[in-house]
Tab-separated table of C-alpha atoms in Angstrom:
chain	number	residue	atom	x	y	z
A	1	UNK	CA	48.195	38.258	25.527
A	2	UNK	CA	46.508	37.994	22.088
A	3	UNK	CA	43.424	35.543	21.874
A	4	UNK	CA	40.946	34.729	19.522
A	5	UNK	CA	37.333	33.578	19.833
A	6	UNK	CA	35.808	31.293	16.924
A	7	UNK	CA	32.099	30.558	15.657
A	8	UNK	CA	31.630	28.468	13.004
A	9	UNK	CA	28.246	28.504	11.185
A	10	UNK	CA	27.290	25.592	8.322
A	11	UNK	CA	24.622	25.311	6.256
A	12	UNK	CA	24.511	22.350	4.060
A	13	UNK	CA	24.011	22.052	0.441
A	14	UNK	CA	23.326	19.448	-1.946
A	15	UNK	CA	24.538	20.329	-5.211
A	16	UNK	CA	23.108	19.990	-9.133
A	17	UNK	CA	20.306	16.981	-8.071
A	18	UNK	CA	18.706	18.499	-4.667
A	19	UNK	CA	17.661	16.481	-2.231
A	20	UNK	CA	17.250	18.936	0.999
A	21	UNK	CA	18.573	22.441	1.708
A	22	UNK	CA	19.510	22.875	5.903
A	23	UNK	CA	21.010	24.927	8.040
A	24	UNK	CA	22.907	23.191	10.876
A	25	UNK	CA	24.286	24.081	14.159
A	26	UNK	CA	26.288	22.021	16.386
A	27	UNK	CA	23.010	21.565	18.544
A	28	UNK	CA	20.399	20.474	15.621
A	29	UNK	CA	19.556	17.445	13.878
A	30	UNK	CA	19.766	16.957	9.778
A	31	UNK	CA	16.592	15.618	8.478
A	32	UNK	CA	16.141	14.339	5.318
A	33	UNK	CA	13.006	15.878	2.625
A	34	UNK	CA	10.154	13.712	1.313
A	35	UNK	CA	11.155	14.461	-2.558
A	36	UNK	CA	14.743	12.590	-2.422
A	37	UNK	CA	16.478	12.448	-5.456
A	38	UNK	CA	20.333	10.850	-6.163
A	39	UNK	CA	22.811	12.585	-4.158
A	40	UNK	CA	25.873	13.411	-6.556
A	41	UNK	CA	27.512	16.574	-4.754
A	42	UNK	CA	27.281	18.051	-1.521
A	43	UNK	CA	28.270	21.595	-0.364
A	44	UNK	CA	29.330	23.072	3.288
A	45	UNK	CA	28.825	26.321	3.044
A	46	UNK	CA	30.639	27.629	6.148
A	47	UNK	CA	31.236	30.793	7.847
A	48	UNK	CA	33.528	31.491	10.798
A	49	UNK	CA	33.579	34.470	12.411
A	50	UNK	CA	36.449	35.622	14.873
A	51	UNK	CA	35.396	37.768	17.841
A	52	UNK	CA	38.474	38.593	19.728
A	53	UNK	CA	42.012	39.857	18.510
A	54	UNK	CA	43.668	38.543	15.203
A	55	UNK	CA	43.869	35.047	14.775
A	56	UNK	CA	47.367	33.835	13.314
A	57	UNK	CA	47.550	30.960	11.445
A	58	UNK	CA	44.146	29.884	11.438
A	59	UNK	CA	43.010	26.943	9.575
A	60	UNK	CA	39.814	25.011	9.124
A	61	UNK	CA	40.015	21.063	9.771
A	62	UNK	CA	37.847	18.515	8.130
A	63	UNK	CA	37.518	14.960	8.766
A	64	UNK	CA	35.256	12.771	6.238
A	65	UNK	CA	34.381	9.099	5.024
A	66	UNK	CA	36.781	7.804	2.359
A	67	UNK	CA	33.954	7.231	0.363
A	68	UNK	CA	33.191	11.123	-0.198
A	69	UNK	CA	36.184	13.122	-2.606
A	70	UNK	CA	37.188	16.581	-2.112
A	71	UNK	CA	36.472	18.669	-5.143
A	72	UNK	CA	37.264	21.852	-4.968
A	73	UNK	CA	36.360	24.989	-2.736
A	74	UNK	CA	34.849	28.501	-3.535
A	75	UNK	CA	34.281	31.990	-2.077
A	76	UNK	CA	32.633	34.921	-2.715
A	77	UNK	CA	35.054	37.759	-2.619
A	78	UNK	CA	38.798	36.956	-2.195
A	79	UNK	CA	39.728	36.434	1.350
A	80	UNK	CA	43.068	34.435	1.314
A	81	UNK	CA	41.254	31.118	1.817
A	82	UNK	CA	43.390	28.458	0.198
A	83	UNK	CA	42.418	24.493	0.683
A	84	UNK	CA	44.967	21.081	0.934
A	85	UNK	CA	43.976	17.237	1.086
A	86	UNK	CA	46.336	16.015	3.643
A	87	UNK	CA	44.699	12.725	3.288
A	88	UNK	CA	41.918	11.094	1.203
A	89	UNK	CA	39.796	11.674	3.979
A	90	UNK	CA	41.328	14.413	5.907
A	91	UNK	CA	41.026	18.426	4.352
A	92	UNK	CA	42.941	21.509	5.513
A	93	UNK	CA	41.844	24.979	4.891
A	94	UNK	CA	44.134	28.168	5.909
A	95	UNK	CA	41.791	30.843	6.527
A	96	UNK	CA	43.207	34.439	6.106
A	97	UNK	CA	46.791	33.428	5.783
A	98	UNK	CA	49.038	35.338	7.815
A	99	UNK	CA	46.405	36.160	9.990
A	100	UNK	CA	41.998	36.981	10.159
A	101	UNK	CA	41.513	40.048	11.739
A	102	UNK	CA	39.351	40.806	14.432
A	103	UNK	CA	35.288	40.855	14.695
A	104	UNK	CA	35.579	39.623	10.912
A	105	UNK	CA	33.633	37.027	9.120
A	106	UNK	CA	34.795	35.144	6.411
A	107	UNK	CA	32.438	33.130	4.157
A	108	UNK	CA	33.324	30.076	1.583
A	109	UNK	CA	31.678	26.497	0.691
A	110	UNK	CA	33.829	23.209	0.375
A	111	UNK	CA	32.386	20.796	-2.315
A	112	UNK	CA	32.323	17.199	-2.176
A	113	UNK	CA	31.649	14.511	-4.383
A	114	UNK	CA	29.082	11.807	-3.221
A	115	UNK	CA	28.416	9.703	-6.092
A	116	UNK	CA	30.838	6.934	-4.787
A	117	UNK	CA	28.614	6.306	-1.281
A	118	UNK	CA	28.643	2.705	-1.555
A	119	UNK	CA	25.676	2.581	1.235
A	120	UNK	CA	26.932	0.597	3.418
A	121	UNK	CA	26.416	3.338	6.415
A	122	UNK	CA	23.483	4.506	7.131
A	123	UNK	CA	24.784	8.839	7.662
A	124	UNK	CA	27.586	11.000	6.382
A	125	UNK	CA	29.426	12.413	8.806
A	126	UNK	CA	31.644	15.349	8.534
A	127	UNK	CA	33.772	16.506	11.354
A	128	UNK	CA	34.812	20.176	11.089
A	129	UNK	CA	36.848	22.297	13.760
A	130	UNK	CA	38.985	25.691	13.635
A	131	UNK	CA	42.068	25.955	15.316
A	132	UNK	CA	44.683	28.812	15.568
A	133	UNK	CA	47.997	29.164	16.975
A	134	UNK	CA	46.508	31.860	19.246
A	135	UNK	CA	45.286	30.705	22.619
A	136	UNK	CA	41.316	30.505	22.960
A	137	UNK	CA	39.703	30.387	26.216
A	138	UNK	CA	36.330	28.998	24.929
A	139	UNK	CA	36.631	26.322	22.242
A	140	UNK	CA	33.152	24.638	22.150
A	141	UNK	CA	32.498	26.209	19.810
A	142	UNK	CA	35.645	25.532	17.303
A	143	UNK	CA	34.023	22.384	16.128
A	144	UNK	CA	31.091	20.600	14.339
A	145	UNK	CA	29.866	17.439	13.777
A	146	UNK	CA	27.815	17.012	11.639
A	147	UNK	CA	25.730	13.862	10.540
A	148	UNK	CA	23.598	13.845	7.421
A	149	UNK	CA	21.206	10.145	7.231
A	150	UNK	CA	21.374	8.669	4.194
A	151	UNK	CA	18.105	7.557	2.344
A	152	UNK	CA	19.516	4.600	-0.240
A	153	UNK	CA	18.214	4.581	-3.788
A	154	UNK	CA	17.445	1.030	-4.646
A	155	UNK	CA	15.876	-0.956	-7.561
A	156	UNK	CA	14.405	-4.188	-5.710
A	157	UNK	CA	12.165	-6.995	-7.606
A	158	UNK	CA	10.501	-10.354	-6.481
A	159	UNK	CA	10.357	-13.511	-8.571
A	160	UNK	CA	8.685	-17.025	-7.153
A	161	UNK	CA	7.877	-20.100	-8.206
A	162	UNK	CA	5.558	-23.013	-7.259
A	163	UNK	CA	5.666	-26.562	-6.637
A	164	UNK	CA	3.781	-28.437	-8.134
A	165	UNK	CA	2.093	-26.743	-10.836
A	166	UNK	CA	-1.163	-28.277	-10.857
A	167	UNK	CA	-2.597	-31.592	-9.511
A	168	UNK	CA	-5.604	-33.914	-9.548
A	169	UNK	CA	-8.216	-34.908	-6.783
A	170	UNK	CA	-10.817	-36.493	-6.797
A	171	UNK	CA	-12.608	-39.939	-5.030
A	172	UNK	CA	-10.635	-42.442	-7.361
A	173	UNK	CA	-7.319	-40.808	-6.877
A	174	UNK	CA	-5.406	-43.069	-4.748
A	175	UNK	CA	-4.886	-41.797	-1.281
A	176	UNK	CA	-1.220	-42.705	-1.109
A	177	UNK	CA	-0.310	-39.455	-3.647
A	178	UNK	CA	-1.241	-37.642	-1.076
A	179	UNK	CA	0.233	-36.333	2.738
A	180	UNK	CA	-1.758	-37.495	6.159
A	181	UNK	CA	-1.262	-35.855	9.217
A	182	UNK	CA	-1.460	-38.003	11.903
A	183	UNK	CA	-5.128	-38.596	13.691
A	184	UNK	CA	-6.197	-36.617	10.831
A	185	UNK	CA	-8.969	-38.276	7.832
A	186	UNK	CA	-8.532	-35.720	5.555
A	187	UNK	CA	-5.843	-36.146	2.424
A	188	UNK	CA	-3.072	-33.192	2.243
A	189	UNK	CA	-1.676	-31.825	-1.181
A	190	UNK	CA	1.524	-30.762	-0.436
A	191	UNK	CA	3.041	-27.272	-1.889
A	192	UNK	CA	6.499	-25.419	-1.650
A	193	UNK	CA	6.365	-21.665	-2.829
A	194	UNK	CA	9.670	-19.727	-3.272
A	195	UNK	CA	10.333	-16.060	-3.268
A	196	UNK	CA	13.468	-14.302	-4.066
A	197	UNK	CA	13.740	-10.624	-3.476
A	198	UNK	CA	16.234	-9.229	-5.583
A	199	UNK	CA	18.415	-5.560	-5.003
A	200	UNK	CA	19.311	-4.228	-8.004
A	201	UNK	CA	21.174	-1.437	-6.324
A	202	UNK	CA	22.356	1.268	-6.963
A	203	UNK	CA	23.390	1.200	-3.307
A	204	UNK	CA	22.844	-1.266	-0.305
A	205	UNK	CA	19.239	-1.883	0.759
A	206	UNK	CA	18.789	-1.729	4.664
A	207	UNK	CA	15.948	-3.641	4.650
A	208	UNK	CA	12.673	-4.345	3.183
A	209	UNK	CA	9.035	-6.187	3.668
A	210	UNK	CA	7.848	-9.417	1.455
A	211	UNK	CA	3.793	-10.078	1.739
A	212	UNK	CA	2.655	-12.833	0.295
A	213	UNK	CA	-1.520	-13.303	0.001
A	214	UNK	CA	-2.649	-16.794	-1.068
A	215	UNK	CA	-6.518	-17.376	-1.341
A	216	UNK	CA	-7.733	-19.455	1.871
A	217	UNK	CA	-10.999	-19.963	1.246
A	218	UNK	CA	-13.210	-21.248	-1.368
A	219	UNK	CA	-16.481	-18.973	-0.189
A	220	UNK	CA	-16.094	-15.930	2.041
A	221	UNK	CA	-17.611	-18.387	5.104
A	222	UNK	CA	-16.094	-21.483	4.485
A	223	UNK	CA	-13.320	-23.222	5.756
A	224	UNK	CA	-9.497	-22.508	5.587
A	225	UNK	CA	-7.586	-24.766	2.736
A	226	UNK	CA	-4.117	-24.381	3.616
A	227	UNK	CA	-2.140	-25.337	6.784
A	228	UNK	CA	1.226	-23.709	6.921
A	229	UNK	CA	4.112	-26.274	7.663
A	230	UNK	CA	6.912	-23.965	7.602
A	231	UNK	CA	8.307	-20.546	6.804
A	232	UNK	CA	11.870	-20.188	6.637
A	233	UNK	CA	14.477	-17.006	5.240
A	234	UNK	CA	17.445	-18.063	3.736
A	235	UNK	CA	20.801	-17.546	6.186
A	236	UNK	CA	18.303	-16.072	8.957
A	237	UNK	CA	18.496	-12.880	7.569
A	238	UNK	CA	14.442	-12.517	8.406
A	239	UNK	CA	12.015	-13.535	10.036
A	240	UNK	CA	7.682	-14.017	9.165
A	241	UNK	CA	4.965	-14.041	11.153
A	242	UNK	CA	3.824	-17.236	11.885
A	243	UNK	CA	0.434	-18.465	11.131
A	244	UNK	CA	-1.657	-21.386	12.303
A	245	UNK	CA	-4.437	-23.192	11.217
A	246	UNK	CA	-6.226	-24.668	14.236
A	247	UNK	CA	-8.604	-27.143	12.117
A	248	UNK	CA	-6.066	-27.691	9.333
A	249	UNK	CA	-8.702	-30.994	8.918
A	250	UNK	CA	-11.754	-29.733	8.186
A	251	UNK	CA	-14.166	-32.035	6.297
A	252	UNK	CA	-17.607	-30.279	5.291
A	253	UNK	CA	-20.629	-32.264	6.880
A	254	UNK	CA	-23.325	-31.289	4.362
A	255	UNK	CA	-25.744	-34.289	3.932
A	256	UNK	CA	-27.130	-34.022	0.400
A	257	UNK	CA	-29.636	-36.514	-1.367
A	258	UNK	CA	-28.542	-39.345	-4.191
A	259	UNK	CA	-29.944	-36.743	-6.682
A	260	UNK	CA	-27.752	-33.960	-6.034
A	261	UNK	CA	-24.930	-35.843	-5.865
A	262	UNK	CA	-25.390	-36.589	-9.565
A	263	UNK	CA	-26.749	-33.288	-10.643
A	264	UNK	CA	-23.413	-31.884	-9.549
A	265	UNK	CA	-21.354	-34.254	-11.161
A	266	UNK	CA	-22.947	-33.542	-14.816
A	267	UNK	CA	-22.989	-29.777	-13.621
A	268	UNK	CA	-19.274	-29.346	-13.355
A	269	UNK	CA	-18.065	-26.202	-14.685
A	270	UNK	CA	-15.144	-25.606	-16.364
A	271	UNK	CA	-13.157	-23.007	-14.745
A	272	UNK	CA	-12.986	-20.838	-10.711
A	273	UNK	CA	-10.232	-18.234	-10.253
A	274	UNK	CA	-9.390	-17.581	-6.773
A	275	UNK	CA	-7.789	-14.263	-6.626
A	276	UNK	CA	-6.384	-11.998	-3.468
A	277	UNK	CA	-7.168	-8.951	-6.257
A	278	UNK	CA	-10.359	-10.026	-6.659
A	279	UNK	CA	-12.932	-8.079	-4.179
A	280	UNK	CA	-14.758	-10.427	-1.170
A	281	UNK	CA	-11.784	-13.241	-1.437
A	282	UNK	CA	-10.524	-14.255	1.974
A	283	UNK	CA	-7.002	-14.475	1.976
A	284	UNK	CA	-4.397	-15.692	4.291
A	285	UNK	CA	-1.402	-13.081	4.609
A	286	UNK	CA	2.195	-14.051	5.024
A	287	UNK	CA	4.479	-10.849	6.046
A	288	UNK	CA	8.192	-11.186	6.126
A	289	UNK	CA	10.678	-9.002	7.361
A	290	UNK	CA	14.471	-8.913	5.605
A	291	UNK	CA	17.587	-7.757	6.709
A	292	UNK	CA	20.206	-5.709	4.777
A	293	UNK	CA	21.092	-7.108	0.670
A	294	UNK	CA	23.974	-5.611	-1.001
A	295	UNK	CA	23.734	-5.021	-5.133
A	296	UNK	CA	22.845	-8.066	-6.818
A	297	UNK	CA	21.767	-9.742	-3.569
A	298	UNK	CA	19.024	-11.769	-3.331
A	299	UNK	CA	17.427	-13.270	-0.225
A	300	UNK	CA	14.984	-16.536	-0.752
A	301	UNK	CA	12.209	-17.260	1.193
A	302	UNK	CA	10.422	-20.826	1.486
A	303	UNK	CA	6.883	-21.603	2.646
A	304	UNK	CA	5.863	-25.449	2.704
A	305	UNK	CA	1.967	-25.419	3.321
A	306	UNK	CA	-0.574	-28.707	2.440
A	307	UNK	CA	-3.798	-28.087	0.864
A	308	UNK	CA	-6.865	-29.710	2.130
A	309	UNK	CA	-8.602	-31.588	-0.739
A	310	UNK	CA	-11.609	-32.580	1.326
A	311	UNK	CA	-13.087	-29.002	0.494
A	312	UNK	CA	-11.804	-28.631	-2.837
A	313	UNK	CA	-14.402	-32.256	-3.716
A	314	UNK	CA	-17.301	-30.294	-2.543
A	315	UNK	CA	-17.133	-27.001	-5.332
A	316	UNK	CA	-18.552	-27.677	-8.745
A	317	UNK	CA	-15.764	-26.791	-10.577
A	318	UNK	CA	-13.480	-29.232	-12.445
A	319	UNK	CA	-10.700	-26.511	-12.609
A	320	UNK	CA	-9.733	-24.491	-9.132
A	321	UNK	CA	-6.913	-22.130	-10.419
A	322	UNK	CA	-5.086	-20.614	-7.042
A	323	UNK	CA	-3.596	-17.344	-7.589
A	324	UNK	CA	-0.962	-16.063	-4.756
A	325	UNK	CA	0.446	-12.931	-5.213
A	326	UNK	CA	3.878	-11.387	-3.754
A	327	UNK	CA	5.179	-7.858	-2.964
A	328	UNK	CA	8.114	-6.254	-1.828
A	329	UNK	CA	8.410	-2.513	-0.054
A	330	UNK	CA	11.855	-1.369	0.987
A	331	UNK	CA	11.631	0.499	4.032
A	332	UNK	CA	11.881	4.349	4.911
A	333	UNK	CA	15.647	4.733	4.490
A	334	UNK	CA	15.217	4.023	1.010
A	335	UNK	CA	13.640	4.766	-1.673
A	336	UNK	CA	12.435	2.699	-5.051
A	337	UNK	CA	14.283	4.392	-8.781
A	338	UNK	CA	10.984	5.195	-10.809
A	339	UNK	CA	10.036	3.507	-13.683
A	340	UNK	CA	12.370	0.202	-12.046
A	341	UNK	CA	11.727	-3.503	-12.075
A	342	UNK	CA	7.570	-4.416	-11.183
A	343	UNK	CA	7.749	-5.184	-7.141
A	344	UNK	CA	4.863	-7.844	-7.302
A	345	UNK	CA	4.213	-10.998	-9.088
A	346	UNK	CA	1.733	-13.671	-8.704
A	347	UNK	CA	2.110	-17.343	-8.541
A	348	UNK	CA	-0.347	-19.993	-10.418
A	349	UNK	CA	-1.223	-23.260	-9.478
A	350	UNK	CA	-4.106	-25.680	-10.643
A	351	UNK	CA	-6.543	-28.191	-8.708
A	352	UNK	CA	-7.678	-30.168	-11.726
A	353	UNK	CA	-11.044	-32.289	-10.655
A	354	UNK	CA	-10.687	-36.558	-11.857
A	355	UNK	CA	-14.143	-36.001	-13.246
A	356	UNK	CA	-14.986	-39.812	-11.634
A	357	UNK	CA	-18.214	-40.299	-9.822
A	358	UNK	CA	-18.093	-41.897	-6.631
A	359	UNK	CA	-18.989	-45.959	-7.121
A	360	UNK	CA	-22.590	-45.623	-5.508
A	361	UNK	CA	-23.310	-42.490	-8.057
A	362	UNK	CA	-22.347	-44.719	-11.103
A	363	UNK	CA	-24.828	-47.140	-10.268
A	364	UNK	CA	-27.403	-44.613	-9.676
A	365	UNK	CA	-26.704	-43.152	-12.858
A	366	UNK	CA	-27.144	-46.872	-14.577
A	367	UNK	CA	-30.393	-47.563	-12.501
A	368	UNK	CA	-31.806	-44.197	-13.325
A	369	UNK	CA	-30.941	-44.980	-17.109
A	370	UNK	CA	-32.812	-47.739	-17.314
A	371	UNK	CA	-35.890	-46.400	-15.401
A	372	UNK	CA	-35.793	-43.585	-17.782
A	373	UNK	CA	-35.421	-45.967	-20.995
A	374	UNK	CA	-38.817	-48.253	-19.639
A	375	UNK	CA	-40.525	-45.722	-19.040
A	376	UNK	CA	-39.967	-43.745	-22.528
A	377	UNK	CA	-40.794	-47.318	-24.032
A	378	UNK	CA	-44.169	-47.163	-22.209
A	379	UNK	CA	-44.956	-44.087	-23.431
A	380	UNK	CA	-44.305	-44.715	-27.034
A	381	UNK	CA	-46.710	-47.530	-26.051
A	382	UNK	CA	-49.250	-45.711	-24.944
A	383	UNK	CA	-48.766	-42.812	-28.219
A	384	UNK	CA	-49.416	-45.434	-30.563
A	385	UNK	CA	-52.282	-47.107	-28.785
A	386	UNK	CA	-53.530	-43.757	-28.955
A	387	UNK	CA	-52.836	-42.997	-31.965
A	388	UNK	CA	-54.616	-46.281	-32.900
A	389	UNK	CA	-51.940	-48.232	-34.290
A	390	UNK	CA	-53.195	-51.503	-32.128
A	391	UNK	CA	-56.674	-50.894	-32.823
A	392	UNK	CA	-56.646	-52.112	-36.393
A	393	UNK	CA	-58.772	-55.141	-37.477
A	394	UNK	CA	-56.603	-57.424	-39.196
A	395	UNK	CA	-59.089	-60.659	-38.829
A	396	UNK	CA	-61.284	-59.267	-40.897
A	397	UNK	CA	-58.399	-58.118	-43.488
A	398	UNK	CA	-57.510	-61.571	-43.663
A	399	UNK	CA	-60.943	-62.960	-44.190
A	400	UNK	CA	-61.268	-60.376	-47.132
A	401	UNK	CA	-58.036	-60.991	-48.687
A	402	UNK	CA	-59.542	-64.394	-48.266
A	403	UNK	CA	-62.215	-64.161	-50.303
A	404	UNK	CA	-60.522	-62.281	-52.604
A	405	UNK	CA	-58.314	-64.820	-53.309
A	406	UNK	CA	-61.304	-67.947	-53.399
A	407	UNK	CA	-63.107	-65.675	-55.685
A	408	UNK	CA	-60.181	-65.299	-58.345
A	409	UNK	CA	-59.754	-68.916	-58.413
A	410	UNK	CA	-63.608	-69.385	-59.326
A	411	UNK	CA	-63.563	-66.823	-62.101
A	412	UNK	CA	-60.006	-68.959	-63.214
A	413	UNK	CA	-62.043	-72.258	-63.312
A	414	UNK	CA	-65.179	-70.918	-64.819
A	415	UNK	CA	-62.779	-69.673	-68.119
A	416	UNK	CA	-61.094	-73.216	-68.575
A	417	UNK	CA	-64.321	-74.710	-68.587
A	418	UNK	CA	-65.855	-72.374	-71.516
C-alpha cells in the first residue's frame, strides 16, 4: 500500500507596508512588533514536504475570514502548483498535479488582501491543512492554524464642554443661587462637565482611557473645592473610578483683624489661573475606562461636581479662572495614525469675585474716612499755626489803619479852612 507523510511549514509575511516578519509552527504563538504600520497585504509563504511514497492528488486547503480576499499565488520555480477560490472564504491549491513525488519539497506563498479588515475581531485566523487521496497514518501534522492579533489603527479625539461658564460669589450674592447640602453651612456652585471621545477610525477601537485633571485646591495645603456628585458613561459602556470628598464643607477658620479684612478688599487682584500643567497644583484625577466604539462613534461622559465657594471668598483674587484638562489613550491593541486629531483639550470656567465688602467692612471703611479726614484737618491746623498764619496782629493793623484814616480827614479839614 502506497502512503504519504505531510509537513507543512509557514512563515508569514506582510506585504508592501511591514508590520512583522514570523515564522510559525503549529506549536508557536504570532506576536505582533512595536513599529506597526497599516496592514494592506499579507503573505503565507508555505512549504510542504512529503516524506513517504508519491502523494496523488494532493491539494492544500485554506479556510479564512470573509473579510480577507485571495489575490493571487506565486512560486519560485515551476512545480505544477495551480490555486481555485471555491468560496469567498474558502481556497484550494493542487500541489504537484497528478502526483508530488517522494522526500520532495515544494515551496510557494499565497497572497491576501487585508485592507478590508473592518476590526471588528480582534486576530486573523487562517486555517490551512493538506490532504491527499493516499492514506496517511500520521496526520497531525497536515494542518495549521494559525492566528495573527490584530493591533487596530485608530484616529480618536476628545471634545468637552462646561456648565456654566463662569459665575459670581461673593457675601451679597444671595444664597438661594446657590446648592446646600443638607446639615451642611457652606453654599455649593453647581457644575456639569461633558466629554465625548470620538473614533475616527480607520477601524474599530477596542477600547481606550479618558483622564480628566481639574485643579482641587487653591494652595498646595489647603482644602479640596470640589465634591463629586456623579460620574456616569453614556449606555454603560465604562466605568470611572469613583472619588470622594470626605469634608466636601470645609469653611476656613482663620480669625483676621478689622484691618485686614479691608486691606484685602482694596488689594484684590485681577486675575489667578489654576492649572493641572502648571508645576505644584494639586489636582483631583478622574480616570475612565471605555469599551469598544466603531468609526464615527462617540461615547459621552458626564461628571456633576459642586464647588465650594466658602474657600474661593478667602483668596485675593477677583478672577479664579479653573482650567480642567482631558485626555484620551487607546489601549495596546491599537495604535494612534500620526500627525491625527490633538487627544487632549482643556475646559475653562470663571469664579468672578462681587467685589462687595461685607456690611461691617463698609462701615469701617466710612469710620476710618472720617478719622482720616479730622485728623488731616488738624494737621493743616497745626502747619499754619506753624507757619504763623494765626500769629498775626491784626488789632494793631486796625488801630493803624485807624489813624490813618483820622489823620486824612484832619489834613481834609485843615485845606477847606485855608
Amino acid at each position: 500500500m502506497v502512503t504519504s507523510d505531510f509537513f507543512i511549514y509557514i512563515s508569514l509575511f506582510f506585504y508592501k507596508n511591514k508590520l512583522f516578519t514570523v515564522k510559525k509552527n503549529k506549536n508557536k504563538t504570532l506576536r505582533s512588533h512595536d513599529n506597526v504600520k497599516i496592514l494592506r497585504n499579507v503573505s503565507l509563504n508555505l512549504t510542504i514536504s512529503n516524506t513517504g511514497d508519491d502523494a496523488y492528488d494532493t491539494n492544500i486547503y485554506f479556510n479564512f475570514s470573509r473579510e480577507v480576499f485571495y489575490i493571487n499565488f506565486w512560486q519560485k520555480e515551476e512545480k505544477g502548483i495551480s490555486c481555485e477560490l471555491v468560496d469567498l472564504d474558502f481556497l484550494k491549491c493542487s500541489v504537484g498535479f497528478p502526483f508530488m513525488r517522494a522526500q520532495t519539497k515544494y515551496h510557494f506563498a499565497v497572497i491576501f488582501d487585508t485592507s478590508q479588515l473592518s476590526g471588528e475581531n480582534d486576530t486573523l485566523q487562517f486555517l490551512v491543512q493538506a490532504k491527499s487521496a493516499n492514506p496517511e497514518h500520521k496526520l497531525s501534522d497536515n494542518s495549521l492554524d494559525l492566528s495573527i492579533p490584530l493591533v487596530h489603527e485608530t484616529d480618536t479625539t476628545i471634545t468637552g464642554v462646561v456648565t456654566p461658564t463662569s459665575f459670581v460669589y461673593g457675601n451679597s450674592i444671595d444664597a438661594s443661587r446657590f446648592v446646600q447640602l443638607e446639615d451642611m453651612e457652606c453654599n455649593f456652585q453647581p457644575l456639569n462637565l461633558t466629554f465625548q471621545a470620538i473614533n475616527k477610525g480607520p477601524s474599530r477601537l477596542p477600547g481606550s482611557t479618558v483622564d480628566i485633571r481639574i485643579p482641587n485646591r487653591l494652595a498646595g495645603s489647603g482644602a479640596d473645592m470640589f465634591h463629586i456628585i456623579e460620574t456616569q458613561v453614556a449606555d454603560g459602556r465604562g466605568n470611572c473610578t469613583p472619588h470622594r470628598n470626605p469634608t466636601p464643607c470645609t469653611i476656613p477658620q482663620e480669625k483676621e483683624s478689622i484691618f485686614h479684612s479691608i486691606f484685602a478688599f482694596f488689594t484684590k487682584s485681577g486675575r489667578k489661573v489654576l492649572d493641572c500643567d502648571r508645576p505644584g497644583r494639586a489636582c483631583m484625577t478622574i480616570s475612565c475606562s471605555l469599551g469598544p466604539q466603531l468609526k464615527e462613534e462617540a461615547l459621552s461622559i458626564d461628571i456633576k461636581l459642586l464647588l465650594n465657594t466658602e474657600i474661593l471668598k478667602r483668596d485675593s483674587s477677583s478672577v479664579i479662572q479653573f482650567v480642567t484638562r482631558g485626555s484620551v489613550q487607546v489601549n495596546d491593541r491599537a495604535v494612534e495614525v500620526p500627525k491625527g486629531l490633538p487627544e487632549d483639550i482643556s475646559l475653562v470656567f470663571e469664579a468672578l469675585h462681587s467685589q462687595e465688602p461685607r456690611g461691617y467692612v463698609v462701615g469701617w471703611i466710612i469710620a476710618i474716612s472720617l478719622l482720616v479726614g479730622i485728623l488731616i484737618f488738624l494737621l493743616l491746623a497745626v502747619l499754619l499755626w506753624k507757619m504763623g498764619f494765626f500769629r498775626r496782629r491784626y488789632r494793631e493793623i486796625i488801630e493803624a489803619e485807624k489813624n490813618r484814616k483820622d489823620s486824612d480827614e484832619s489834613w481834609d479839614w485843615m485845606e477847606k479852612n485855608h
